[in-house]
PDB file of C-alpha atoms and ligand atoms in Angstrom:
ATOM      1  CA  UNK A   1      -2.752  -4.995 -22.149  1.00 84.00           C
ATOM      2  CA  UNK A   2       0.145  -5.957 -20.091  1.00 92.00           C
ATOM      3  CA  UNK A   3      -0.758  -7.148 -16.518  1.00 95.00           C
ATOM      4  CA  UNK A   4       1.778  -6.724 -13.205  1.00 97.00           C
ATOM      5  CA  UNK A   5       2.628 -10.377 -12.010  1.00 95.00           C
ATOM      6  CA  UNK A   6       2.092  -9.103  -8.645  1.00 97.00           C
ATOM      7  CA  UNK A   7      -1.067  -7.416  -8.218  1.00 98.00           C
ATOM      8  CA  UNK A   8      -2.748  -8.068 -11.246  1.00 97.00           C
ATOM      9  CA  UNK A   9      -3.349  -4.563 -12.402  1.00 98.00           C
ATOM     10  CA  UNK A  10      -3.895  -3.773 -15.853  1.00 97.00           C
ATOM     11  CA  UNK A  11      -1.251  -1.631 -17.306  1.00 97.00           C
ATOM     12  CA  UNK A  12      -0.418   0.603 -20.343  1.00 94.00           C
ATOM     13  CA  UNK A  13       2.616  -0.781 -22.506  1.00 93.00           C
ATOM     14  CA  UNK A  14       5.668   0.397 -20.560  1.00 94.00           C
ATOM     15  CA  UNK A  15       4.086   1.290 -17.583  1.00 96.00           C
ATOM     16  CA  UNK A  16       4.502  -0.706 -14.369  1.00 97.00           C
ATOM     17  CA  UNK A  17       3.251  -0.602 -10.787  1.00 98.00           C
ATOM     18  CA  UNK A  18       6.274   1.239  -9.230  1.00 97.00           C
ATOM     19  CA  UNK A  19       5.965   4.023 -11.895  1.00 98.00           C
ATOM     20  CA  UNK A  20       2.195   4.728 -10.815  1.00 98.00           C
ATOM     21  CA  UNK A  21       4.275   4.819  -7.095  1.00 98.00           C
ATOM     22  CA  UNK A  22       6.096   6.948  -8.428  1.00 98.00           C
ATOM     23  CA  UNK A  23       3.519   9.435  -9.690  1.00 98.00           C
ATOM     24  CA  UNK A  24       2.068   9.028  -6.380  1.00 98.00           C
ATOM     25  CA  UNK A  25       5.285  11.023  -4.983  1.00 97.00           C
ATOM     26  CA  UNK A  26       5.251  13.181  -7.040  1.00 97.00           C
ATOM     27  CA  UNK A  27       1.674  14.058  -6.837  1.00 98.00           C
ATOM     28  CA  UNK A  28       2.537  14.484  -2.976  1.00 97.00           C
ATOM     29  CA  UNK A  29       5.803  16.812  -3.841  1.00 96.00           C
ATOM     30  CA  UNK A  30       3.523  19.103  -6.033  1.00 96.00           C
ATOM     31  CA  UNK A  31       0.412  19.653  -3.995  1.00 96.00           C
ATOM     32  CA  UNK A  32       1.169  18.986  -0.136  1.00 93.00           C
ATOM     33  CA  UNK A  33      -2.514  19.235   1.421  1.00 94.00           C
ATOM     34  CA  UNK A  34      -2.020  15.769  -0.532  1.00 95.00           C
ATOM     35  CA  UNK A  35       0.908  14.757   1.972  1.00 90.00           C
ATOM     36  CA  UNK A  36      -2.078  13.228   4.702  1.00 88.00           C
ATOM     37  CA  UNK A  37      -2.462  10.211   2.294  1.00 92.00           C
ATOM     38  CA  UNK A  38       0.697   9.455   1.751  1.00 92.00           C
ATOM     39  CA  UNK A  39       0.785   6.465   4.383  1.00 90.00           C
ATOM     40  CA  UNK A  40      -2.752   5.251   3.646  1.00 92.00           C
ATOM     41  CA  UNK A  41      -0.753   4.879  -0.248  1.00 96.00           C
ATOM     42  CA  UNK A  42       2.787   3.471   0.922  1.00 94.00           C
ATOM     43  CA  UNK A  43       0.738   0.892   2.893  1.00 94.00           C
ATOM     44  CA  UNK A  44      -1.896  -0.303  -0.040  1.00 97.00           C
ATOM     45  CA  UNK A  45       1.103  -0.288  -2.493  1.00 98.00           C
ATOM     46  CA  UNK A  46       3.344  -2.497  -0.704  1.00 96.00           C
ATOM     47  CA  UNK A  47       0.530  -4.849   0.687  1.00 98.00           C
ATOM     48  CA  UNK A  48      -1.009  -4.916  -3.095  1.00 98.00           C
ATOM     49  CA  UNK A  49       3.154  -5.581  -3.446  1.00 98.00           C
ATOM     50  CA  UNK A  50       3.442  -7.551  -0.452  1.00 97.00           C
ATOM     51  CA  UNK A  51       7.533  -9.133  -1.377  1.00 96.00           C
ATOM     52  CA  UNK A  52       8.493  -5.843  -1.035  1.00 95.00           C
ATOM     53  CA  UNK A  53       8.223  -6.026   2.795  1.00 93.00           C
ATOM     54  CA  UNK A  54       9.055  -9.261   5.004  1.00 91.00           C
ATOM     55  CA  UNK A  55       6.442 -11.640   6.350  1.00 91.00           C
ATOM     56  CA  UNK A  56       6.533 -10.099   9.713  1.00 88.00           C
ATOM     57  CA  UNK A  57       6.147  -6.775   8.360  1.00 89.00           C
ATOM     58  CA  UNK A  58       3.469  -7.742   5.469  1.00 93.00           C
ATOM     59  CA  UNK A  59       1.619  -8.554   9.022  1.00 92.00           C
ATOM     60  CA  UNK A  60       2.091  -5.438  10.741  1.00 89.00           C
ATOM     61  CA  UNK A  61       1.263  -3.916   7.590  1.00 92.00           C
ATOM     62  CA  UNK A  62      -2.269  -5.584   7.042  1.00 95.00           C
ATOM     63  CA  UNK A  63      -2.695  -4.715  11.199  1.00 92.00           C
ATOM     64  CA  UNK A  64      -2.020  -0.847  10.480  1.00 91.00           C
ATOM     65  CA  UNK A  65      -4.349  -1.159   7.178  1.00 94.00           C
ATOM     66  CA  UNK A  66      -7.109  -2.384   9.831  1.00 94.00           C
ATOM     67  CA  UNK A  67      -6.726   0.315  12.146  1.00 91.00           C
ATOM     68  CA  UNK A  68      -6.633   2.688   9.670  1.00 90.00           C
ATOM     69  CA  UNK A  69      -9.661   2.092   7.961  1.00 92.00           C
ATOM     70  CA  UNK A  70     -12.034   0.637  11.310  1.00 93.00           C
ATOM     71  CA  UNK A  71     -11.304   3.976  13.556  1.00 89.00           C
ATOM     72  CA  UNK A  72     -10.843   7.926  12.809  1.00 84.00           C
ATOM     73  CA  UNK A  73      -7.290   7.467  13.587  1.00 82.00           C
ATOM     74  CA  UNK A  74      -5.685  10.589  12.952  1.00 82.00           C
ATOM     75  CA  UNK A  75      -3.140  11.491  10.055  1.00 74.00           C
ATOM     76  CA  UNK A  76      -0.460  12.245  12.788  1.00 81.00           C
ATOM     77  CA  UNK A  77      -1.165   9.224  14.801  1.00 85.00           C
ATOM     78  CA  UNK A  78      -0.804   7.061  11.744  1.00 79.00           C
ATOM     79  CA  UNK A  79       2.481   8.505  10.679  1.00 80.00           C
ATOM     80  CA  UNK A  80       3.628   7.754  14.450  1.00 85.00           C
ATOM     81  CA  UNK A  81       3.039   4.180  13.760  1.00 81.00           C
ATOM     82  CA  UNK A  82       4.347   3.894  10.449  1.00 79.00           C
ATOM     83  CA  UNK A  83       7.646   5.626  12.631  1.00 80.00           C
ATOM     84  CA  UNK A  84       7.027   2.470  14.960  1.00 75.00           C
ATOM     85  CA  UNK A  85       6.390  -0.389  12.001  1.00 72.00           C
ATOM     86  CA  UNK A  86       9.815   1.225  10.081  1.00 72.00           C
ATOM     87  CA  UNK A  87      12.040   1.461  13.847  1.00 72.00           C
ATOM     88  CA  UNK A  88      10.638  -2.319  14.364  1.00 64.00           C
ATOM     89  CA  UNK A  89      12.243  -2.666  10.537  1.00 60.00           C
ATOM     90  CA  UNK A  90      15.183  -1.179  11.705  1.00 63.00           C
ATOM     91  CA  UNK A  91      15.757  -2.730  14.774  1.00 62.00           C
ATOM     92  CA  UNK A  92      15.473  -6.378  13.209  1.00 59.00           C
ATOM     93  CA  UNK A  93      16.655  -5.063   9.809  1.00 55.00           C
ATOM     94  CA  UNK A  94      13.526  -7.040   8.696  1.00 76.00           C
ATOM     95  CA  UNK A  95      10.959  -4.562   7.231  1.00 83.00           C
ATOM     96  CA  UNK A  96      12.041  -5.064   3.381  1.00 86.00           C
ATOM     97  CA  UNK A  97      11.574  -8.103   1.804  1.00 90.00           C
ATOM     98  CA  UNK A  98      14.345 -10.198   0.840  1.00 90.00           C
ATOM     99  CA  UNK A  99      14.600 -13.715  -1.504  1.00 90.00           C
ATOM    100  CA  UNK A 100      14.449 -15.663   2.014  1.00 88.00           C
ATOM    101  CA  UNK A 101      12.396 -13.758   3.461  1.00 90.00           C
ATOM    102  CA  UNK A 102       9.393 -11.438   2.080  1.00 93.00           C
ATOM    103  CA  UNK A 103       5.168 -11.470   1.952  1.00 95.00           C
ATOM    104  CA  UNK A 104       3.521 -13.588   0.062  1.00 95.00           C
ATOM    105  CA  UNK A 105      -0.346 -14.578  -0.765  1.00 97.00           C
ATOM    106  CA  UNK A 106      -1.718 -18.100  -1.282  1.00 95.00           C
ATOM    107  CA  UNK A 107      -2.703 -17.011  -4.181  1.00 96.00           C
ATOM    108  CA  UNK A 108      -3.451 -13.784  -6.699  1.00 96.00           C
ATOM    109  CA  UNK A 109      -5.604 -11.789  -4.441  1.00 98.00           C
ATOM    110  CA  UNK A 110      -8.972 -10.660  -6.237  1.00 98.00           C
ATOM    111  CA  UNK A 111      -8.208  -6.713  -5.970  1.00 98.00           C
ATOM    112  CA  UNK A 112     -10.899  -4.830  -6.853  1.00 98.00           C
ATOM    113  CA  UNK A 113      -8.723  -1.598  -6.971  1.00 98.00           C
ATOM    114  CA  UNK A 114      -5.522  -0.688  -7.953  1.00 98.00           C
ATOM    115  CA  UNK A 115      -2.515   1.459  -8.135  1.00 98.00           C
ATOM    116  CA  UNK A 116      -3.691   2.519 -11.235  1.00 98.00           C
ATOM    117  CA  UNK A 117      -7.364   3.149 -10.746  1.00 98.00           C
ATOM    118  CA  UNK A 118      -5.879   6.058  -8.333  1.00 98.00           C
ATOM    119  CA  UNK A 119      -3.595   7.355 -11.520  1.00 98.00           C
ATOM    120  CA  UNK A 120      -6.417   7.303 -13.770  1.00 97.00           C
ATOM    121  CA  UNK A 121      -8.798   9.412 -11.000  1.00 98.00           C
ATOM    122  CA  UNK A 122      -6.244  11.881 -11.262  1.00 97.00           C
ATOM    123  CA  UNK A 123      -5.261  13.704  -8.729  1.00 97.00           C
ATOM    124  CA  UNK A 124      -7.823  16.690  -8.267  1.00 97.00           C
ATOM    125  CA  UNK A 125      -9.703  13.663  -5.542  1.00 97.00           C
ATOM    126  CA  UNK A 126      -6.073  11.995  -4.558  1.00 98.00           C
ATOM    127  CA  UNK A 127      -6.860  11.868  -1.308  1.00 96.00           C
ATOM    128  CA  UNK A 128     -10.253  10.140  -1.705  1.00 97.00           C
ATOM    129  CA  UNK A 129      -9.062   7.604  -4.117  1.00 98.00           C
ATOM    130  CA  UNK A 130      -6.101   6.443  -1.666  1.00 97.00           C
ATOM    131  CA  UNK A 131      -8.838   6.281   0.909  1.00 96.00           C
ATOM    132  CA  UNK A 132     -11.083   3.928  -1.329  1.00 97.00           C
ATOM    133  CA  UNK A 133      -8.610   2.201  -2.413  1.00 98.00           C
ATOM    134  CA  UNK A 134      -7.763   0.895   1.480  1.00 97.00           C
ATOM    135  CA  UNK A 135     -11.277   0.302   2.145  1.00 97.00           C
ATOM    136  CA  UNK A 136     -11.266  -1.628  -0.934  1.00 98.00           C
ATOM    137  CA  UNK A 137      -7.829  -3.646  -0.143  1.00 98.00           C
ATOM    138  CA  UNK A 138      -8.929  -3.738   3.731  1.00 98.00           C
ATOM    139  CA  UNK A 139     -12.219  -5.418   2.273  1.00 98.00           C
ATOM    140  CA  UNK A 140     -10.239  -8.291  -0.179  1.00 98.00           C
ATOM    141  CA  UNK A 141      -8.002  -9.330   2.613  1.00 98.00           C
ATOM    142  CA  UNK A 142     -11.171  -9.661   4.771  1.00 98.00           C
ATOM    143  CA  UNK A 143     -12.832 -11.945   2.278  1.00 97.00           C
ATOM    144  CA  UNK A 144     -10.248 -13.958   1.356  1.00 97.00           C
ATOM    145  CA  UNK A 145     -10.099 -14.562   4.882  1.00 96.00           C
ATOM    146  CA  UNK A 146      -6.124 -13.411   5.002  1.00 96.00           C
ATOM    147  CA  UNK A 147      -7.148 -10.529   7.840  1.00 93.00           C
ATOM    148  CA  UNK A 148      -9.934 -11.276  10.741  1.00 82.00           C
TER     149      UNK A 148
HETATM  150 ZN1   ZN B   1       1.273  -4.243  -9.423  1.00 80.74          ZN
END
């Protein structure tokens, strides 16, 4: 079984990570009472992807991940400070990764949970496996000592 370089997900022949994104969207498009997750899922993907964003935003990004999974922040509130993490992107033009500059690991992170566990879940309990899937993301970065 083909694995992503990036992640380390395990992946059906001609499927890759961004695909399983891209489900994701289209999940959301179908059925929006599934639209509350949607930034709890942009954020695991890209940190689970993390030279997608730049190193200043791959830090923001693990910050939001923490507040979003220690308090009962809000759907609304979070999507105000994804607004603030994207205008900070726009301002410096630095929120995407580039070859200079993007996110990076030491090393392979250990995920426990992946991209693709949510696909397979289906998407009847969407919104519960985007939610496990931070607390399990939240919970690697925690023990591999990359987020206090
Ligand atoms: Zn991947």
């Amino acid at each position: 079984m083909p694995i992503c370089d990036t992640c380390g997900a395990h992946l059906p022949d001609g499927i890759t990570c961004e695909d399983d994104f891209l489900q994701f969207l289209y999940w959301e498009f179908e059925n929006p009472e599934l639209l509350p997750a949607h930034h709890l899922m942009v954020l695991c993907y890209h940190i689970q992807h993390p030279h997608l964003y730049s190193e200043e935003a791959l830090k923001l990004a693990h910050q939001l991940l923490k507040q979003f999974v220690t308090t009962d922040i809000t759907p609304e509130a979070m999507r105000e400070r994804m607004k603030a993490l994207v205008d900070s992107g726009k301002r410096q033009n630095k929120i995407r990764g580039t070859t200079n500059n993007h996110g990076r690991y030491p090393y392979l992170m250990p995920w426990t949970t992946h991209a693709r566990d949510v696909v397979l879940a289906g998407p009847a309990c969407y919104v519960e496996s985007i939610h496990a899937w931070a607390q399990s993301v939240f919970k690697t970065l925690v023990l591999e000592n990359i987020l206090a």
